[in-house]
Amino acid sequence: MWISFLLALIPIIWLIYSLAIRKMPAIKACSIGLLITIVLAILGFNLSIVDTLTGALEGILMGLWPIVYVIVAALFTYNVSNYSGGIKIIQDTLSSITIDQRILVLIIAWGFGGFLEAIAGFGTAVAIPAGILIGFGLNPINAAVICLIANTTPTAFGAIGLPVITLSDVTNLPVTPLSFVITLQLALLIIIIPFLLVILTGGGVKAIKGVGLITLMSGLSFSIPQILVAKFVGPELPAIVGSICCILTTVLMAKLYHHQDNDIKENIEKHSAIEILRASSPFILVFVFVVLASSLFPNIQHLLGKVTSYIKVYTGKDTELFKINWLSSPGTLILLATFIGGLIQKVSFKKLGQILKSTIFGLWKTLITICSIVALAKVMGYAGMTSAIAAALVVLMGPIYPLVAPLIGALGTFITGSDTSANVLFGNLQLSSAKALGVNSNWVVGSNMVGATAGKMISPQSIAVASAAIGQDGSESIILKQVAKWCLLYLGIICIFLYAWC
């Protein structure tokens, strides 16, 4: 077991070394990491050559659909709005509320980013807010780091609750009680993160001065509604309701308690309600389309789901067919919303096509990076490398296993880039460990989900999305280095808090 454990660690050690220490470009580091993983799977874990290569191919396809597809769509939305002048109008509108970057970060990265994660996921919550924040004058690297940290706790109930629903399905634990437990586990972090975002925006702890109450309310207004919705409704709506309450509360608090100079207000260009609606139309339509296509409207979801292709890619045993949801994919819905929104903003169809083409060609390095890392994760999973790492941790920790349970969830997301995948990989392992130790199953299984939210911010896949969003090739190592220390703090808080209450 220990040899398998050490071999399985090699791809992870390589990614950390190449990205964080050698500062190697992500496209090169992840491609080499994939080759290393393929060799280890064949020689060290006896996965056949055919199974290894088809597993990698499945990962490449999954990287393209839906992940890269959604990133292209999200950046296309921003690029169209930027070309049409819509982003400028949105900036002016938000500036009329406040020009304080600390509060804008709470509204855009925390509230709006949480909302995007709740309805769509797959990188939208980093890609779109980062671009908007740069427009408000934030340093691009800082904007990327802020959005990565903000996009942690909302991922638990992202994509209309998919990660928690999947965790429930994998473990056969009732979904509503499990959802409620997870919201309780996340509560402390949801209050802490807004303060961290303000500190990062202002360059130090002193940045909290003057916005402490707004920051506190930004966290509470997200956490409390989320807990109540999870308790009485279920996993689909907690992050949606929480993020909307957060945005409304933060905006209201800014208007009531954070007054800005009248001279500044007078210098901000005023826009009519029609202009604001037109400028916001792509984002409004994204919200409408994604919600209509979600499980909240099962008839529409079922109708769109009929247009689906199933492809057998992986040749190994007990594999699921690779699925392409042509109409219900967030990427399709975002593209459609952007084309309609662009036409509303009086951008010609020809110009929209040109913007889409330039968006796609500008992301070729990101495409290769993401496909490589997802393929690496797939091969590790099929070869048994991921489960070997987790099993060794269980044996090593024994009765204090609940202390490291979140680390396993974080490991899953670091490797796969997905909370949902981390739950599929390790959900049953966490359940078995909880039963063996005689502790609360919901609490330990929920720890996997909470830990997965931490791994999200340092996943090479997430780093690649952030780098693409700010348009700075080769910035992955800088972003990872800055995010890593906050990830360690995040994990430390999680592990101690969850173990103390286990």
mmCIF file of N, CA and C in Angstrom, residues 219-261:
data_model
loop_
_atom_site.group_PDB
_atom_site.id
_atom_site.type_symbol
_atom_site.label_atom_id
_atom_site.label_comp_id
_atom_site.label_asym_id
_atom_site.label_seq_id
_atom_site.Cartn_x
_atom_site.Cartn_y
_atom_site.Cartn_z
ATOM 1 N N GLY A 219 -21.187 38.796 4.879
ATOM 2 C CA GLY A 219 -21.061 37.380 5.195
ATOM 3 C C GLY A 219 -22.314 36.801 5.820
ATOM 4 N N LEU A 220 -22.869 37.503 6.808
ATOM 5 C CA LEU A 220 -24.069 37.010 7.494
ATOM 6 C C LEU A 220 -25.261 36.894 6.548
ATOM 7 N N SER A 221 -25.401 37.868 5.645
ATOM 8 C CA SER A 221 -26.549 37.858 4.732
ATOM 9 C C SER A 221 -26.432 36.759 3.690
ATOM 10 N N PHE A 222 -25.233 36.212 3.522
ATOM 11 C CA PHE A 222 -25.045 35.053 2.645
ATOM 12 C C PHE A 222 -25.297 33.767 3.426
ATOM 13 N N SER A 223 -24.733 33.690 4.632
ATOM 14 C CA SER A 223 -24.755 32.446 5.402
ATOM 15 C C SER A 223 -26.126 32.098 5.973
ATOM 16 N N ILE A 224 -26.787 33.065 6.613
ATOM 17 C CA ILE A 224 -28.052 32.766 7.301
ATOM 18 C C ILE A 224 -29.145 32.307 6.333
ATOM 19 N N PRO A 225 -29.399 33.029 5.223
ATOM 20 C CA PRO A 225 -30.400 32.529 4.268
ATOM 21 C C PRO A 225 -30.025 31.165 3.703
ATOM 22 N N GLN A 226 -28.719 30.937 3.485
ATOM 23 C CA GLN A 226 -28.281 29.652 2.948
ATOM 24 C C GLN A 226 -28.614 28.517 3.908
ATOM 25 N N ILE A 227 -28.380 28.735 5.197
ATOM 26 C CA ILE A 227 -28.691 27.720 6.205
ATOM 27 C C ILE A 227 -30.190 27.431 6.236
ATOM 28 N N LEU A 228 -31.001 28.469 6.234
ATOM 29 C CA LEU A 228 -32.458 28.302 6.313
ATOM 30 C C LEU A 228 -33.005 27.584 5.085
ATOM 31 N N VAL A 229 -32.514 27.950 3.910
ATOM 32 C CA VAL A 229 -32.997 27.313 2.674
ATOM 33 C C VAL A 229 -32.583 25.845 2.640
ATOM 34 N N ALA A 230 -31.350 25.546 3.042
ATOM 35 C CA ALA A 230 -30.894 24.154 3.072
ATOM 36 C C ALA A 230 -31.715 23.323 4.053
ATOM 37 N N LYS A 231 -32.076 23.926 5.178
ATOM 38 C CA LYS A 231 -32.835 23.224 6.216
ATOM 39 C C LYS A 231 -34.254 22.908 5.765
ATOM 40 N N PHE A 232 -34.902 23.865 5.114
ATOM 41 C CA PHE A 232 -36.333 23.717 4.840
ATOM 42 C C PHE A 232 -36.678 23.454 3.370
ATOM 43 N N VAL A 233 -35.714 23.639 2.472
ATOM 44 C CA VAL A 233 -36.016 23.442 1.044
ATOM 45 C C VAL A 233 -35.174 22.328 0.440
ATOM 46 N N GLY A 234 -33.848 22.431 0.558
ATOM 47 C CA GLY A 234 -32.981 21.429 -0.050
ATOM 48 C C GLY A 234 -31.744 22.046 -0.660
ATOM 49 N N PRO A 235 -31.010 21.292 -1.489
ATOM 50 C CA PRO A 235 -29.691 21.732 -1.954
ATOM 51 C C PRO A 235 -29.674 22.624 -3.192
ATOM 52 N N GLU A 236 -30.795 22.762 -3.887
ATOM 53 C CA GLU A 236 -30.773 23.493 -5.160
ATOM 54 C C GLU A 236 -30.635 25.002 -4.993
ATOM 55 N N LEU A 237 -31.231 25.567 -3.945
ATOM 56 C CA LEU A 237 -31.359 27.019 -3.848
ATOM 57 C C LEU A 237 -30.484 27.742 -2.820
ATOM 58 N N PRO A 238 -29.800 27.055 -1.892
ATOM 59 C CA PRO A 238 -29.086 27.800 -0.847
ATOM 60 C C PRO A 238 -28.138 28.877 -1.360
ATOM 61 N N ALA A 239 -27.288 28.549 -2.322
ATOM 62 C CA ALA A 239 -26.310 29.535 -2.804
ATOM 63 C C ALA A 239 -26.966 30.626 -3.637
ATOM 64 N N ILE A 240 -28.032 30.290 -4.352
ATOM 65 C CA ILE A 240 -28.741 31.299 -5.148
ATOM 66 C C ILE A 240 -29.361 32.341 -4.221
ATOM 67 N N VAL A 241 -30.121 31.866 -3.233
ATOM 68 C CA VAL A 241 -30.785 32.783 -2.299
ATOM 69 C C VAL A 241 -29.745 33.539 -1.472
ATOM 70 N N GLY A 242 -28.720 32.829 -0.997
ATOM 71 C CA GLY A 242 -27.685 33.469 -0.190
ATOM 72 C C GLY A 242 -26.963 34.576 -0.937
ATOM 73 N N SER A 243 -26.595 34.324 -2.191
ATOM 74 C CA SER A 243 -25.852 35.331 -2.962
ATOM 75 C C SER A 243 -26.716 36.541 -3.290
ATOM 76 N N ILE A 244 -27.985 36.313 -3.616
ATOM 77 C CA ILE A 244 -28.885 37.437 -3.913
ATOM 78 C C ILE A 244 -29.092 38.291 -2.661
ATOM 79 N N CYS A 245 -29.319 37.642 -1.518
ATOM 80 C CA CYS A 245 -29.466 38.387 -0.257
ATOM 81 C C CYS A 245 -28.199 39.168 0.064
ATOM 82 N N CYS A 246 -27.051 38.566 -0.215
ATOM 83 C CA CYS A 246 -25.766 39.221 0.026
ATOM 84 C C CYS A 246 -25.621 40.479 -0.829
ATOM 85 N N ILE A 247 -25.923 40.372 -2.121
ATOM 86 C CA ILE A 247 -25.808 41.530 -3.023
ATOM 87 C C ILE A 247 -26.721 42.659 -2.562
ATOM 88 N N LEU A 248 -27.982 42.320 -2.289
ATOM 89 C CA LEU A 248 -28.953 43.343 -1.889
ATOM 90 C C LEU A 248 -28.554 44.005 -0.573
ATOM 91 N N THR A 249 -28.109 43.190 0.383
ATOM 92 C CA THR A 249 -27.716 43.724 1.694
ATOM 93 C C THR A 249 -26.487 44.623 1.583
ATOM 94 N N THR A 250 -25.501 44.176 0.818
ATOM 95 C CA THR A 250 -24.265 44.955 0.677
ATOM 96 C C THR A 250 -24.525 46.284 -0.022
ATOM 97 N N VAL A 251 -25.342 46.256 -1.074
ATOM 98 C CA VAL A 251 -25.693 47.492 -1.785
ATOM 99 C C VAL A 251 -26.451 48.443 -0.861
ATOM 100 N N LEU A 252 -27.427 47.899 -0.119
ATOM 101 C CA LEU A 252 -28.218 48.723 0.798
ATOM 102 C C LEU A 252 -27.341 49.324 1.892
ATOM 103 N N MET A 253 -26.456 48.510 2.464
ATOM 104 C CA MET A 253 -25.551 49.002 3.512
ATOM 105 C C MET A 253 -24.629 50.087 2.972
ATOM 106 N N ALA A 254 -24.157 49.903 1.742
ATOM 107 C CA ALA A 254 -23.269 50.903 1.138
ATOM 108 C C ALA A 254 -23.987 52.229 0.953
ATOM 109 N N LYS A 255 -25.252 52.167 0.540
ATOM 110 C CA LYS A 255 -26.032 53.392 0.334
ATOM 111 C C LYS A 255 -26.332 54.101 1.656
ATOM 112 N N LEU A 256 -26.617 53.310 2.698
ATOM 113 C CA LEU A 256 -27.038 53.890 3.972
ATOM 114 C C LEU A 256 -25.877 54.351 4.845
ATOM 115 N N TYR A 257 -24.780 53.580 4.836
ATOM 116 C CA TYR A 257 -23.734 53.819 5.832
ATOM 117 C C TYR A 257 -22.368 54.179 5.256
ATOM 118 N N HIS A 258 -22.242 54.183 3.939
ATOM 119 C CA HIS A 258 -20.926 54.478 3.369
ATOM 120 C C HIS A 258 -21.087 55.559 2.309
ATOM 121 N N HIS A 259 -21.240 56.769 2.763
ATOM 122 C CA HIS A 259 -21.490 57.882 1.850
ATOM 123 C C HIS A 259 -20.195 58.306 1.159
ATOM 124 N N GLN A 260 -20.317 58.664 -0.119
ATOM 125 C CA GLN A 260 -19.157 59.174 -0.830
ATOM 126 C C GLN A 260 -19.365 60.640 -1.194
ATOM 127 N N ASP A 261 -18.280 61.283 -1.493
ATOM 128 C CA ASP A 261 -18.276 62.721 -1.767
ATOM 129 C C ASP A 261 -19.222 63.077 -2.911
#
